[in-house]
Tab-separated table of C-alpha atoms in Angstrom:
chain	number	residue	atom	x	y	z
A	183	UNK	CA	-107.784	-5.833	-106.160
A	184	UNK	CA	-106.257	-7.379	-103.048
A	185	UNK	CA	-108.689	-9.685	-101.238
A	186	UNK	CA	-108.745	-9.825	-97.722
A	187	UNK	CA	-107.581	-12.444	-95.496
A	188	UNK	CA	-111.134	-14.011	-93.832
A	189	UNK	CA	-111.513	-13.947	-90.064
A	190	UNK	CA	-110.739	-16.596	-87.854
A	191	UNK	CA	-113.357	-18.606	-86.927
A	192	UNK	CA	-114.140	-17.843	-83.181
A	193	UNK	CA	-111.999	-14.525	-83.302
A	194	UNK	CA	-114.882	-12.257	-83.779
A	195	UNK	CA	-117.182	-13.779	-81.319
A	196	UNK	CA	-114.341	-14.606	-78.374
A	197	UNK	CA	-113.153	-11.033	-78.511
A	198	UNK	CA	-116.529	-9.026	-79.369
A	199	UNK	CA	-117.099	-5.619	-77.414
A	200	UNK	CA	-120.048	-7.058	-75.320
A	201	UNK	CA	-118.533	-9.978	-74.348
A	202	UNK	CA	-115.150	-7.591	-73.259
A	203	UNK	CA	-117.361	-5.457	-71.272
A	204	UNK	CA	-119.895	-8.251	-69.773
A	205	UNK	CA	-116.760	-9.818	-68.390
A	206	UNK	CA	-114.620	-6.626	-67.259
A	207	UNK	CA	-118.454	-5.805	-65.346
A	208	UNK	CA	-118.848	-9.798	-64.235
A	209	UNK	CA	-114.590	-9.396	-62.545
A	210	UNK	CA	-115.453	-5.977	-61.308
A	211	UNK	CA	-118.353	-7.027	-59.255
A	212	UNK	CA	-116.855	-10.372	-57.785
A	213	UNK	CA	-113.483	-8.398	-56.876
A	214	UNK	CA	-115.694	-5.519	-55.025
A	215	UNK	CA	-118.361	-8.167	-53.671
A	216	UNK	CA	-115.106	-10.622	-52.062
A	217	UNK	CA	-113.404	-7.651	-50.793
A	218	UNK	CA	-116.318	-6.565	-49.125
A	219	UNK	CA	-117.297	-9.715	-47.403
A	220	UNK	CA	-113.946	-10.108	-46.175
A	221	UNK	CA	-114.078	-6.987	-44.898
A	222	UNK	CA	-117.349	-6.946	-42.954
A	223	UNK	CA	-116.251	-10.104	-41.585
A	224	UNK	CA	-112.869	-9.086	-40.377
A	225	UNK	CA	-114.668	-5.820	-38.969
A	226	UNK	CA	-118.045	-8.036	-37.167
A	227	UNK	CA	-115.368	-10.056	-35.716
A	228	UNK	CA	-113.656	-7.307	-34.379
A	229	UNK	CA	-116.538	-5.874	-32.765
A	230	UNK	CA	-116.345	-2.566	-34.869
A	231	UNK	CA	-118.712	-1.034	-37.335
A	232	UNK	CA	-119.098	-1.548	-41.319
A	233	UNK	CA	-118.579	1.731	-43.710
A	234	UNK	CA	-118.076	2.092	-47.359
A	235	UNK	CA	-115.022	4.192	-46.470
A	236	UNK	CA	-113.434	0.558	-45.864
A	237	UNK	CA	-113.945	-0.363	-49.172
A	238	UNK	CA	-113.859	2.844	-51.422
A	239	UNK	CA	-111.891	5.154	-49.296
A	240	UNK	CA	-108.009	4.861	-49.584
A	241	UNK	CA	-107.606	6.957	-46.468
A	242	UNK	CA	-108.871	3.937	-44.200
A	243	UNK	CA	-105.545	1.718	-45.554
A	244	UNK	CA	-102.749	2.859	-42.961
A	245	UNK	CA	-99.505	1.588	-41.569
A	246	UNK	CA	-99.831	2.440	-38.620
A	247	UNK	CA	-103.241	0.969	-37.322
A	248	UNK	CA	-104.590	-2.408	-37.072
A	249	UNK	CA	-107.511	-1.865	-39.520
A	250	UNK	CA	-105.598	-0.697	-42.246
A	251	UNK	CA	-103.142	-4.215	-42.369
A	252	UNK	CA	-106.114	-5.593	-41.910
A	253	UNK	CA	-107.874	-4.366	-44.768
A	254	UNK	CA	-104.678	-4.510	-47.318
A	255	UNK	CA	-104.985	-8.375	-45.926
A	256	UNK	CA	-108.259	-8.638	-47.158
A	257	UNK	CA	-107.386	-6.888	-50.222
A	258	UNK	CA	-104.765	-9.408	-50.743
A	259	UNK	CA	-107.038	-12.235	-50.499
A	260	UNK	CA	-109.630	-10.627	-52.690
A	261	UNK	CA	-106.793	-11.204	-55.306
A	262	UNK	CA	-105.975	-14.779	-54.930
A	263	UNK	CA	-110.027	-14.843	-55.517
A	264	UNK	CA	-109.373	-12.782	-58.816
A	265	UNK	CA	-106.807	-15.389	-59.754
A	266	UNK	CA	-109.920	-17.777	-60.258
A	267	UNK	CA	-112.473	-15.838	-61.611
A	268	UNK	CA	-109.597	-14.928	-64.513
A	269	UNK	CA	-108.863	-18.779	-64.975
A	270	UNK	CA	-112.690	-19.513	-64.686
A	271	UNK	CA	-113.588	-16.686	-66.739
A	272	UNK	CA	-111.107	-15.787	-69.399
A	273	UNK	CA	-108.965	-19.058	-69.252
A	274	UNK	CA	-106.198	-17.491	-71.927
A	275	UNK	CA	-103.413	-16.305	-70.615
A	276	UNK	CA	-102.742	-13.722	-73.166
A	277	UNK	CA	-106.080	-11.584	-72.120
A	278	UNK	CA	-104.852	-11.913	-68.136
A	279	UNK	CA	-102.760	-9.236	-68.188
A	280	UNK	CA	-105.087	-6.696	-69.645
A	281	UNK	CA	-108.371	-7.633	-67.278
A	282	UNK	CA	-105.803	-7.556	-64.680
A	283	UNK	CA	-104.887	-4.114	-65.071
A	284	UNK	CA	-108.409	-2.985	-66.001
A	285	UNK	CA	-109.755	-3.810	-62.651
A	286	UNK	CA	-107.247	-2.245	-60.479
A	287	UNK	CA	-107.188	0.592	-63.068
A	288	UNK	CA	-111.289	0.742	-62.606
A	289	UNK	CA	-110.937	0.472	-58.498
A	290	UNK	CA	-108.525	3.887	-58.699
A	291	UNK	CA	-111.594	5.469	-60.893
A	292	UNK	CA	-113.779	4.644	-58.344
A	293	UNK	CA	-111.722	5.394	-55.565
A	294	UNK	CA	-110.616	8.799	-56.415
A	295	UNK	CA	-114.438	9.185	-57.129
A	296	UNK	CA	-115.689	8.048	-54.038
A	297	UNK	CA	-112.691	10.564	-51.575
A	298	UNK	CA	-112.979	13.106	-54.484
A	299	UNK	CA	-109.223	12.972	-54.582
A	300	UNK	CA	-106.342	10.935	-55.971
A	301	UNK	CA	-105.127	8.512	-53.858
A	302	UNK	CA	-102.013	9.957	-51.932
A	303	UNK	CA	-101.073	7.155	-49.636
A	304	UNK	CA	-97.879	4.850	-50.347
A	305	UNK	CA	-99.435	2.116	-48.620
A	306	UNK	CA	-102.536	2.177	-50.818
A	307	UNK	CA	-100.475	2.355	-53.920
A	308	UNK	CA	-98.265	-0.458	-52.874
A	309	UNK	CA	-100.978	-2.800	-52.175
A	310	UNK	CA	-102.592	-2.104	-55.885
A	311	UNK	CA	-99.006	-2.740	-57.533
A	312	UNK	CA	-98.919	-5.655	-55.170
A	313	UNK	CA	-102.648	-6.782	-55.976
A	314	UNK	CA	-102.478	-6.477	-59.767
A	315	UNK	CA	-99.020	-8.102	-59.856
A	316	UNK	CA	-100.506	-11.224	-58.203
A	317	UNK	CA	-103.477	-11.150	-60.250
A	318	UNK	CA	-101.425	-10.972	-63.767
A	319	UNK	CA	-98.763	-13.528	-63.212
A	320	UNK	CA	-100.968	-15.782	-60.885
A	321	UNK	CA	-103.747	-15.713	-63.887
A	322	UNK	CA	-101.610	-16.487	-66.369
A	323	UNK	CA	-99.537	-19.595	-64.222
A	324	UNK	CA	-103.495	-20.592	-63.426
A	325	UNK	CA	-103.986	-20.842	-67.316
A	326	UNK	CA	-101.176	-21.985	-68.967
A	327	UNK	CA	-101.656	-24.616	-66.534
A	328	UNK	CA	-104.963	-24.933	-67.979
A	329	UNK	CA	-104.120	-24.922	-71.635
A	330	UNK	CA	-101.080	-27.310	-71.222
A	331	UNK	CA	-103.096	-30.126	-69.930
A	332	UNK	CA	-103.667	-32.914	-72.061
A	333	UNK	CA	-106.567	-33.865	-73.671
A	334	UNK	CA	-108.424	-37.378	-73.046
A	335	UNK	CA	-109.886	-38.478	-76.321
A	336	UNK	CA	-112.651	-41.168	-75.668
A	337	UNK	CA	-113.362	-42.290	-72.249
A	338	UNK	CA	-112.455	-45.926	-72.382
A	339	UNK	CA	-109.332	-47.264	-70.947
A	340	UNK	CA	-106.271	-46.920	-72.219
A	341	UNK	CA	-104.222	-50.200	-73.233
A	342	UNK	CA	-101.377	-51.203	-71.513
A	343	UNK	CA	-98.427	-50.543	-74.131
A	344	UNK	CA	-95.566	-52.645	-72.767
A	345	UNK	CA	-98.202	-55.690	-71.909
A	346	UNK	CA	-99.466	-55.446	-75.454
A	347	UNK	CA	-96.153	-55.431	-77.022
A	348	UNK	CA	-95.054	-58.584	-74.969
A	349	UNK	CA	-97.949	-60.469	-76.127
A	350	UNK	CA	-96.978	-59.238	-79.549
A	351	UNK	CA	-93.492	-60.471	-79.001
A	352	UNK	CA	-94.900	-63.867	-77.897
A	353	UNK	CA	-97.378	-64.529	-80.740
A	354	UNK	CA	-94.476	-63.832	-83.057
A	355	UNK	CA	-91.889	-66.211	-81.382
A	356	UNK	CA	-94.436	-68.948	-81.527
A	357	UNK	CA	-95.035	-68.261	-85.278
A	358	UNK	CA	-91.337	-68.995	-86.376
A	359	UNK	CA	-87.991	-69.491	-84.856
A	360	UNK	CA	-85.119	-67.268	-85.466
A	361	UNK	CA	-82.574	-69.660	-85.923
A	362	UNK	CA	-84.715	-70.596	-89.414
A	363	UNK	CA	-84.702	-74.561	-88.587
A	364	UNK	CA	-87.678	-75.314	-87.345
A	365	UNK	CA	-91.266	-72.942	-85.611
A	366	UNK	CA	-94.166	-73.533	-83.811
A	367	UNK	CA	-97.279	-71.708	-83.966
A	368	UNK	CA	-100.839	-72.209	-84.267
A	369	UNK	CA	-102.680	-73.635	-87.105
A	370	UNK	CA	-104.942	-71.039	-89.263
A	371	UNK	CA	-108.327	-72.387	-87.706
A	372	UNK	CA	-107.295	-72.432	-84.228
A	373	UNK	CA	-107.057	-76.106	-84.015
A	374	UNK	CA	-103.934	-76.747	-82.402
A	375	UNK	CA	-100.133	-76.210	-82.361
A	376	UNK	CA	-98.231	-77.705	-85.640
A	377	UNK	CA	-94.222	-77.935	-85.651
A	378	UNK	CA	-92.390	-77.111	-89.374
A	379	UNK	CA	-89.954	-79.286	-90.211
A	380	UNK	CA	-86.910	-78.861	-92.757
A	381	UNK	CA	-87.553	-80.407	-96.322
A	382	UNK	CA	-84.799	-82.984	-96.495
């Protein structure tokens, strides 16, 4: 009978179903809830009224108005934003990539949803490639970065290594001299410097 290889400690409870989905729902609702106050802010400044078609509606992201570079600006920025929550949230680089894609795959569900239609603008699929592209490789930079700091150990100061070695080097010169005539150090109880002479 072949035994099985035991689990990993940590593997079972870092990559459980819950935990999957509580994130993918926690990355969701910070991408939609940035996004949108970016966007009502951008549109109060502008003196224009708030819709959901601005968020959920891929018809409102055109080339050829204001509004629309506007939003796929905000949309931009909502990704830098998603560049933190991944580093804050997930912190491995391996898993980036696939929360990455999950969102921007999620935001098409609901989009398509929302206009009852797939999305046929370029613009609007540009700006996802765009998005999720940032999002992956700026996640993963973000925590590699992370994982590739060192570690402190202890929070004392750390000893000066070239200072300690010189005092090292001087303790050991005063001990005996290289030449093998005569050294100088200090006596075993502390008492005093003694010389060493040559027997004759």
């Amino acid at each position: 009978m072949v035994s099985r290889r035991p689990a990993r400690p940590g593997a079972l409870t870092s990559l459980s179903p819950l935990k999957i989905f509580t994130q993918i729902v926690i990355l969701q609702s910070a991408f939609y809830a940035t996004a949108t106050a970016l966007i009502l802010f951008t549109v109060l400044t502008a003196g224009k009224s708030f819709s959901l078609d601005l968020v959920f509606s891929w018809r409102s992201l055109r080339g050829d108005t204001v509004v629309g570079w506007t939003l796929g600006l905000c949309w931009g920025m909502s990704s830098l934003a998603g560049v933190i929550l991944l580093l804050l949230l997930i912190a491995r680089s391996k898993l980036v990539p696939d929360f990455a894609l999950t969102i921007h795959f999620i935001h098409l569900i609901v989009t398509s949803l929302y206009t009852h239609s797939i999305p046929r603008n370029v613009l609007w699929w540009a700006l996802q490639i765009a998005s999720a592209a940032l999002m992956t490789f700026g996640g993963i930079w973000a925590c590699q970065w992370r994982e590739l700091r060192p570690m402190a150990f202890g929070t004392g100061s750390t000893p000066n290594v070239e200072s300690t070695a010189h005092q090292e080097a001087d303790l050991e010169g005063e001990g005996h001299d290289m030449g093998g005539r005569r050294g100088r150090g200090r006596g075993r109880d502390g008492g005093g410097l003694y010389e060493m002479v040559g027997m004759k």
